[in-house]
mmCIF file of C-alpha atoms and ligand atoms in Angstrom:
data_model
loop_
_atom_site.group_PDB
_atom_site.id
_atom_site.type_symbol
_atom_site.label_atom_id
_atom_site.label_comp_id
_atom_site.label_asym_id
_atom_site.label_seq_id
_atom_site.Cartn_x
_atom_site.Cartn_y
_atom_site.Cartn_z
ATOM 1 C CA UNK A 1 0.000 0.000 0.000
ATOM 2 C CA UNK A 2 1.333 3.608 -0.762
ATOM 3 C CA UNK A 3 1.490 6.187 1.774
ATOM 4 C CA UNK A 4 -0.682 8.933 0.780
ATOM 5 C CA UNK A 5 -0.057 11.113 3.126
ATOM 6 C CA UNK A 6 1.966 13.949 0.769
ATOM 7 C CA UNK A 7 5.418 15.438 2.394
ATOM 8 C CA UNK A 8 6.152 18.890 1.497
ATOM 9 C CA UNK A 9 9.953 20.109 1.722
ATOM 10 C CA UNK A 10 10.170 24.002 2.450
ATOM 11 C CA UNK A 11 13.441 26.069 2.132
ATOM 12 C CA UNK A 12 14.125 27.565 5.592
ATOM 13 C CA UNK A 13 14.566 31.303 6.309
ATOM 14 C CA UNK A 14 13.909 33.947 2.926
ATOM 15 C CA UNK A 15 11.295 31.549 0.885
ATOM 16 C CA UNK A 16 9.818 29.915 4.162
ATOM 17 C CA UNK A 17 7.257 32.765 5.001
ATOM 18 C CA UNK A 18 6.098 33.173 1.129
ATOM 19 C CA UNK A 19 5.570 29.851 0.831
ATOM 20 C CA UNK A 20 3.487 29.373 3.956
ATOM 21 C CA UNK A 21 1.589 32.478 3.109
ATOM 22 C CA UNK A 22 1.048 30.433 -0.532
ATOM 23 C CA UNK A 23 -0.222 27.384 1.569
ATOM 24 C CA UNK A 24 -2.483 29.942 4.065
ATOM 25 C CA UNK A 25 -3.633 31.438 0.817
ATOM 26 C CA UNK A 26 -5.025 28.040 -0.465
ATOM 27 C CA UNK A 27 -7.028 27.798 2.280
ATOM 28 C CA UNK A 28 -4.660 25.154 4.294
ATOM 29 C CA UNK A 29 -4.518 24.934 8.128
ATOM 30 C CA UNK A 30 -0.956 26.594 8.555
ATOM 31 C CA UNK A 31 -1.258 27.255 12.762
ATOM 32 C CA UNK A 32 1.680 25.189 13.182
ATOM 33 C CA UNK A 33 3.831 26.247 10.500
ATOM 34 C CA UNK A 34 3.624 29.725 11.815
ATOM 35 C CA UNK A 35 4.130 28.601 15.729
ATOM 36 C CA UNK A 36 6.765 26.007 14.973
ATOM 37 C CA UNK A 37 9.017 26.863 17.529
ATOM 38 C CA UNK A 38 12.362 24.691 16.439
ATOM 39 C CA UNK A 39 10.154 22.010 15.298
ATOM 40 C CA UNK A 40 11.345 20.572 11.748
ATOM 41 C CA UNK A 41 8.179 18.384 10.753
ATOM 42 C CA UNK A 42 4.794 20.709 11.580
ATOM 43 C CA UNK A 43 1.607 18.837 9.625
ATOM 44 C CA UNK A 44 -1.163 20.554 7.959
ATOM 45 C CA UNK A 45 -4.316 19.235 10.101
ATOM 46 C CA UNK A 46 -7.124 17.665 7.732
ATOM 47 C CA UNK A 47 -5.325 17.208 4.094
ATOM 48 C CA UNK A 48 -2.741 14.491 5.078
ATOM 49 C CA UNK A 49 0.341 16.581 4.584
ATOM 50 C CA UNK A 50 3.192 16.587 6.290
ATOM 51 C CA UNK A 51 6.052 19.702 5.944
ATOM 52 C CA UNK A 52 9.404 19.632 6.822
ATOM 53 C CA UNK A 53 11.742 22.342 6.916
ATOM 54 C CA UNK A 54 15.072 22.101 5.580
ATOM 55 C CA UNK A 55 18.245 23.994 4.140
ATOM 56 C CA UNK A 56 17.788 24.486 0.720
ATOM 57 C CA UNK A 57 19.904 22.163 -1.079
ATOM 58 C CA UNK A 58 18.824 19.582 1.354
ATOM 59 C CA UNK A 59 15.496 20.386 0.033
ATOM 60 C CA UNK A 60 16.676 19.014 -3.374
ATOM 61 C CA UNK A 61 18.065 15.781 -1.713
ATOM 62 C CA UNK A 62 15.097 15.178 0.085
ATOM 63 C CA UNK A 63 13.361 15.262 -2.671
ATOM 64 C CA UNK A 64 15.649 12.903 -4.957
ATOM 65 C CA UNK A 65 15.697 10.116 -2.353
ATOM 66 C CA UNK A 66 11.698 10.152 -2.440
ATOM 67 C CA UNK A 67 11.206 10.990 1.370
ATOM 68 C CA UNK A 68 9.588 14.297 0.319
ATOM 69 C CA UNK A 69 7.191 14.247 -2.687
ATOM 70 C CA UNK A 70 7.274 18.228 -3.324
ATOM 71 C CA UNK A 71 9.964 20.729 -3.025
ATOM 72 C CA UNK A 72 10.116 24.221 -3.064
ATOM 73 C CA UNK A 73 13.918 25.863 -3.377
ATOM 74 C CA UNK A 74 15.346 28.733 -5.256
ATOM 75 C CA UNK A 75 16.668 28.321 -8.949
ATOM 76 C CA UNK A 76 19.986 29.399 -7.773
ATOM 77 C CA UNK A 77 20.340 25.918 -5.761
ATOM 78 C CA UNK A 78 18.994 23.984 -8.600
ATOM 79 C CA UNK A 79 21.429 25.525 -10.848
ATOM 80 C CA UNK A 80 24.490 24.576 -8.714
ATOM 81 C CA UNK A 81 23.167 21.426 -7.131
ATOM 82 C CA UNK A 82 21.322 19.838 -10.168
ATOM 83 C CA UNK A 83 19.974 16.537 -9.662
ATOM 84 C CA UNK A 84 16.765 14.098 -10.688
ATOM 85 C CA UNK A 85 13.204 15.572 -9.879
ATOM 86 C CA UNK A 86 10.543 17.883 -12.192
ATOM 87 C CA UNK A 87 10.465 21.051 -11.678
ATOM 88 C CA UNK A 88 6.913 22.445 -11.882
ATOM 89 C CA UNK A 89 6.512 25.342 -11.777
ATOM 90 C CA UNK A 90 8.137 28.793 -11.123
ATOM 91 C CA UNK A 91 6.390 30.463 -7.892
ATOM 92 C CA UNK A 92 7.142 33.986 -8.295
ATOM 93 C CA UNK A 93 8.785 35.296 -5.188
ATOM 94 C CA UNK A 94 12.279 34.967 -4.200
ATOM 95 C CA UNK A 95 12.873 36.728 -7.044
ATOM 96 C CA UNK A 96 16.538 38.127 -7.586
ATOM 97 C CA UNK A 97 19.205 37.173 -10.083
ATOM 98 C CA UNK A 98 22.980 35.605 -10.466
ATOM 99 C CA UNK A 99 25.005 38.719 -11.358
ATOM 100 C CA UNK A 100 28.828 39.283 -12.840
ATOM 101 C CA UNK A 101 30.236 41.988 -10.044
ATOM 102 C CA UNK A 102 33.275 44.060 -9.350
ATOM 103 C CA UNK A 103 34.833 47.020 -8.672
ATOM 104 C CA UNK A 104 32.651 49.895 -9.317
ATOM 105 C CA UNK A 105 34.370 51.158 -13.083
ATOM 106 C CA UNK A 106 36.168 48.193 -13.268
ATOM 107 C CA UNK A 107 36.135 45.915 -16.470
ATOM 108 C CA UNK A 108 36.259 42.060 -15.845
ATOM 109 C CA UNK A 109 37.364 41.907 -19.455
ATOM 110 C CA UNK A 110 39.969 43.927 -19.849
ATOM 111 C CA UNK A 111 43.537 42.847 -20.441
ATOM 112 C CA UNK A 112 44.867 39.174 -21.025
ATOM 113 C CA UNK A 113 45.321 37.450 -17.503
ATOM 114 C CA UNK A 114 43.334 34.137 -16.418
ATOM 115 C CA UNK A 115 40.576 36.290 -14.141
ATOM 116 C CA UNK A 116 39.857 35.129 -10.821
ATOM 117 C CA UNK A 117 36.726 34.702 -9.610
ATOM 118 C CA UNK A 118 35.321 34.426 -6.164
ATOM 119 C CA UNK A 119 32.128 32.336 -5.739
ATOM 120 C CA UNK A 120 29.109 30.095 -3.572
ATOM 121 C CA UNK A 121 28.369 28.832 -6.340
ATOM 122 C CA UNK A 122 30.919 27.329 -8.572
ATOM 123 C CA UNK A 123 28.964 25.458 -10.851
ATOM 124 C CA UNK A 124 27.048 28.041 -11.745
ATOM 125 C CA UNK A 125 30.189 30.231 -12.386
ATOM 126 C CA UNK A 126 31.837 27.054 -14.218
ATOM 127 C CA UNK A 127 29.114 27.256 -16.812
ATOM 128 C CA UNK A 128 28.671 30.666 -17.393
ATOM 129 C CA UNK A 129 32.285 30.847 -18.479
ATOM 130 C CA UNK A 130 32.236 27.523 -20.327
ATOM 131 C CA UNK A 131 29.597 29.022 -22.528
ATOM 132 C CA UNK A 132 31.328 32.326 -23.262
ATOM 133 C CA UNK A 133 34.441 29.713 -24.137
ATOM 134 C CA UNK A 134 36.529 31.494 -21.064
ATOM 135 C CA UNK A 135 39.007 30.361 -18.744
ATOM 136 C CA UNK A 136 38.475 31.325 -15.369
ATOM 137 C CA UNK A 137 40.202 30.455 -11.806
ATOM 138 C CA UNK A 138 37.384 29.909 -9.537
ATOM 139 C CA UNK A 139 37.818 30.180 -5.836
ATOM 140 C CA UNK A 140 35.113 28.845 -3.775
ATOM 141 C CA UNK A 141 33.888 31.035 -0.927
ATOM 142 C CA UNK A 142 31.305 30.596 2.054
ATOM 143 C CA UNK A 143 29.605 33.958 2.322
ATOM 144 C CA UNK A 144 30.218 37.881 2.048
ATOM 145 C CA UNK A 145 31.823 36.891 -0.846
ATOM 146 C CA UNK A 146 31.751 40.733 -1.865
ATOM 147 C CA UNK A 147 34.829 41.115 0.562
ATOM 148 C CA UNK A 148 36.884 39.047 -2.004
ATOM 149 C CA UNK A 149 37.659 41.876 -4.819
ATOM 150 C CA UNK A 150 37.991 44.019 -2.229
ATOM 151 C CA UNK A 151 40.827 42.391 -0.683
ATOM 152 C CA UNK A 152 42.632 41.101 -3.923
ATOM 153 C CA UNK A 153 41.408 38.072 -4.224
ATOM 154 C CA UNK A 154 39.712 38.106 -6.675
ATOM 155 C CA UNK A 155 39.015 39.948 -10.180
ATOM 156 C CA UNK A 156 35.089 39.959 -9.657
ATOM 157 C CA UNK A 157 32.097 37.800 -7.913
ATOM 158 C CA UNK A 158 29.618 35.904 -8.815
ATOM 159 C CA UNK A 159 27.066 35.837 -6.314
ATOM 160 C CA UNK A 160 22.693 36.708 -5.842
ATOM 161 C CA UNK A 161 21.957 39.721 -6.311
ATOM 162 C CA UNK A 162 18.722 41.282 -4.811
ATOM 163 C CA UNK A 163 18.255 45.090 -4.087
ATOM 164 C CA UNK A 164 21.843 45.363 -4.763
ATOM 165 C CA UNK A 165 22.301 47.414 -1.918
ATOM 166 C CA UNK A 166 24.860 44.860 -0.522
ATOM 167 C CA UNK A 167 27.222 45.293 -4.070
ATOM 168 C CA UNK A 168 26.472 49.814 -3.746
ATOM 169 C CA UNK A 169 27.460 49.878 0.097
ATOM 170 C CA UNK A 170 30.539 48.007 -0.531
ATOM 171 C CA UNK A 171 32.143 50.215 -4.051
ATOM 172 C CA UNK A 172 31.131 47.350 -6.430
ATOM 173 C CA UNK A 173 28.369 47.038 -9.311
ATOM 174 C CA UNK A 174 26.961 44.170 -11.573
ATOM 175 C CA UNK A 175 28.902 43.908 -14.745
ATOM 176 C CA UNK A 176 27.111 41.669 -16.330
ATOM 177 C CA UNK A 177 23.752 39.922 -15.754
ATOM 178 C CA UNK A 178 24.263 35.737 -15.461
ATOM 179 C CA UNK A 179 20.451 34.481 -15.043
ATOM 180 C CA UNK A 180 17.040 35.578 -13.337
ATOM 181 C CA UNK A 181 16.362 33.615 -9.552
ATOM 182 C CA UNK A 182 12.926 32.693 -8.487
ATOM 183 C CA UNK A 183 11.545 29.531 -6.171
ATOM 184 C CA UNK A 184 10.497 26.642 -7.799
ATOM 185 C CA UNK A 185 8.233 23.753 -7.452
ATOM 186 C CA UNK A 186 9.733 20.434 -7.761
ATOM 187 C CA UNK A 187 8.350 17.094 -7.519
ATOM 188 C CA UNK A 188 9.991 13.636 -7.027
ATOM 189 C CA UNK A 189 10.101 11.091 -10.163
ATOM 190 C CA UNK A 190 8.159 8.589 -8.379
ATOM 191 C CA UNK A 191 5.622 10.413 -6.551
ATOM 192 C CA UNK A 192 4.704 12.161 -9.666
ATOM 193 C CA UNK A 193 3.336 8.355 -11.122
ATOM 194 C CA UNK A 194 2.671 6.635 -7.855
ATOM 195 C CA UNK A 195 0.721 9.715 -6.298
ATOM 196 C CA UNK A 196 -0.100 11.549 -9.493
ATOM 197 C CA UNK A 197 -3.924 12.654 -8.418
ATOM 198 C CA UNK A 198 -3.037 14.224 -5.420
ATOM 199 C CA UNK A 199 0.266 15.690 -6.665
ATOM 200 C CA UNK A 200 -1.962 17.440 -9.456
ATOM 201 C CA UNK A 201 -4.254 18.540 -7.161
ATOM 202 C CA UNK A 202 -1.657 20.685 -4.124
ATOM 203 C CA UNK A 203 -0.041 21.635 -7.517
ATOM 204 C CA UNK A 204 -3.239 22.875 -9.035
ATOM 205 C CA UNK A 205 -4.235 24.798 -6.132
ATOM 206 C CA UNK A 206 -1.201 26.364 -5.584
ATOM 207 C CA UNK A 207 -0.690 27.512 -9.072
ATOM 208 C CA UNK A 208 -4.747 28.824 -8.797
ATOM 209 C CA UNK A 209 -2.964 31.010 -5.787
ATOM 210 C CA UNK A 210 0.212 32.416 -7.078
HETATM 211 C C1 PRP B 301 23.024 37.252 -0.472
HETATM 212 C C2 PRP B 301 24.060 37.529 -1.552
HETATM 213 C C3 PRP B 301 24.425 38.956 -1.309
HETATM 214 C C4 PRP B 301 23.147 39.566 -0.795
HETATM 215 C C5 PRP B 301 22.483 40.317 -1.909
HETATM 216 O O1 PRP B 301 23.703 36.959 0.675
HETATM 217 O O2 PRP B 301 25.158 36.640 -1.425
HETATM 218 O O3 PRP B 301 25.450 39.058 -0.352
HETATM 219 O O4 PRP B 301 22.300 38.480 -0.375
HETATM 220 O O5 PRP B 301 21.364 41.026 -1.482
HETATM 221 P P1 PRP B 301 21.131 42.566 -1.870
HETATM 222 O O6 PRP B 301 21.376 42.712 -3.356
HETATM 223 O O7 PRP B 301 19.689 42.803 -1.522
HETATM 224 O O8 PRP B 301 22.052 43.391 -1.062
HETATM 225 P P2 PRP B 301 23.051 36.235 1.921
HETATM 226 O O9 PRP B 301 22.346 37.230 2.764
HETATM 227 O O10 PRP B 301 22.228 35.093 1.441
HETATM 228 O O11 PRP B 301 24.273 35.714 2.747
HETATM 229 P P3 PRP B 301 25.820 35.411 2.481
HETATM 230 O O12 PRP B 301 26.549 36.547 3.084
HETATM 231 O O13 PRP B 301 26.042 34.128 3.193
HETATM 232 O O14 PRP B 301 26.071 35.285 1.006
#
C-alpha cells in the first residue's frame, strides 16, 4: 500500500514565510507552521500533509531520495546542485538574479590574464564561463563573498543579487547579468506516477494562488 499522506519540503529562512503564506492562501490549516518553535516536521491538520523544513539544497536531496514528494527551493540551488526531480513550476517570489560583479568602473574583461573569480556557487560560475568559451580560476567562498575583490582576491564575484544594496554599500556594481532567480516547485520522479492525483491537485491549487 502507498502512503498517501503527501510530504512537502520548504526552504528555511527567505522563501519559508512566502511559501506558507502560498499554503495559508489556499485555504490550508498553517497554525503550526507559523508557531513552529524549532520544530522541523509541523503537519497541515485535515489534508494528510506533512512539511518539513530544511536547508535548501537539502530540500533538493530530500526530494531525490523520495522521502519528500514536493519541493520548493530557489533556482539558484537547482542551478548549482542539479539533480533528478521535475520542476513544476516557477512560484514567483524569491525573485533576484545571479550577477557578474566588481569594482565599481572596473572591467572584468579587460587585459589578457586568467581572471579570478570568487564564488558560492561554482557550478554556476563554471558554466557561465564555459559558454562564453573562457578560462576562469574559480575560488570557492562561504559567504560575504563581496569582501573578495575588495581584498585582492579576486578579479570579480559571482554571487545573488537582490536590491543590490549589498554590491552599492561596498564600491562594487553588476557587470554583467548571469540568469534571473525565483523559487520553484519540484516534484519527485516517483511520486509524480505513484501519487499523481493528489500531486496534481496541491499543484493545481497552488498555481490557482500564485
Ligand atoms: C546574499 C548575496 C548577497 C546579498 C544580496 O547573501 O550573497 O550578499 O544576499 O542582497 P542585496 O542585493 O539585496 O544586497 P546572503 O544574505 O544570502 O548571505 P551570504 O553573506 O552568506 O552570502
Amino acid at each position: 500500500m502507498i502512503n498517501k499522506t503527501i510530504r512537502i519540503a520548504l526552504t528555511k529562512g527567505r522563501l519559508e514565510n512566502k511559501t506558507v503564506d502560498l499554503l495559508d492562501k489556499i485555504g490550508y490549516d498553517v497554525s503550526e507552521l507559523r508557531d513552529k518553535g524549532r520544530r522541523l516536521i509541523l503537519s497541515i491538520p485535515g489534508e494528510n500533509i506533512e512539511v518539513v523544513l530544511a536547508k535548501a539544497a537539502d530540500v533538493i536531496t530530500y526530494v531525490e531520495h523520495g522521502v519528500c514528494d514536493i519541493g520548493v527551493v530557489g533556482k539558484d540551488t537547482i542551478m548549482e546542485h542539479g539533480g533528478k526531480f521535475f520542476e513544476i513550476s516557477d512560484l514567483g517570489f524569491g525573485r533576484c538574479k545571479f550577477a557578474l560583479a566588481g569594482k565599481k568602473g572596473g572591467n572584468f574583461y579587460e587585459g589578457y590574464g586568467v581572471k579570478t573569480v570568487a564564488t558560492k556557487y561554482p557550478a554556476v560560475t563554471r558554466n557561465f564561463f564555459e559558454s562564453k568559451g573562457m578560462d576562469v580560476d574559480i575560488v570557492k567562498i562561504e559567504g560575504s563573498v563581496e569582501l573578495a575583490p575588495l581584498v585582492g582576491l579576486a578579479d570579480g564575484i559571482v554571487d545573488i543579487v537582490e536590491t543590490g544594496t549589498t554590491l552599492k554599500e561596498n564600491g562594487l556594481e553588476v557587470w554583467e547579468d548571469v540568469a534571473p532567480i525565483s523559487a520553484r516547485l519540484i516534484v519527485n520522479t516517483v511520486s509524480m506516477k505513484l501519487k499523481q492525483e493528489r500531486i496534481a491537485e496541491i499543484v493545481k491549487q497552488i498555481e490557482e494562488n500564485l
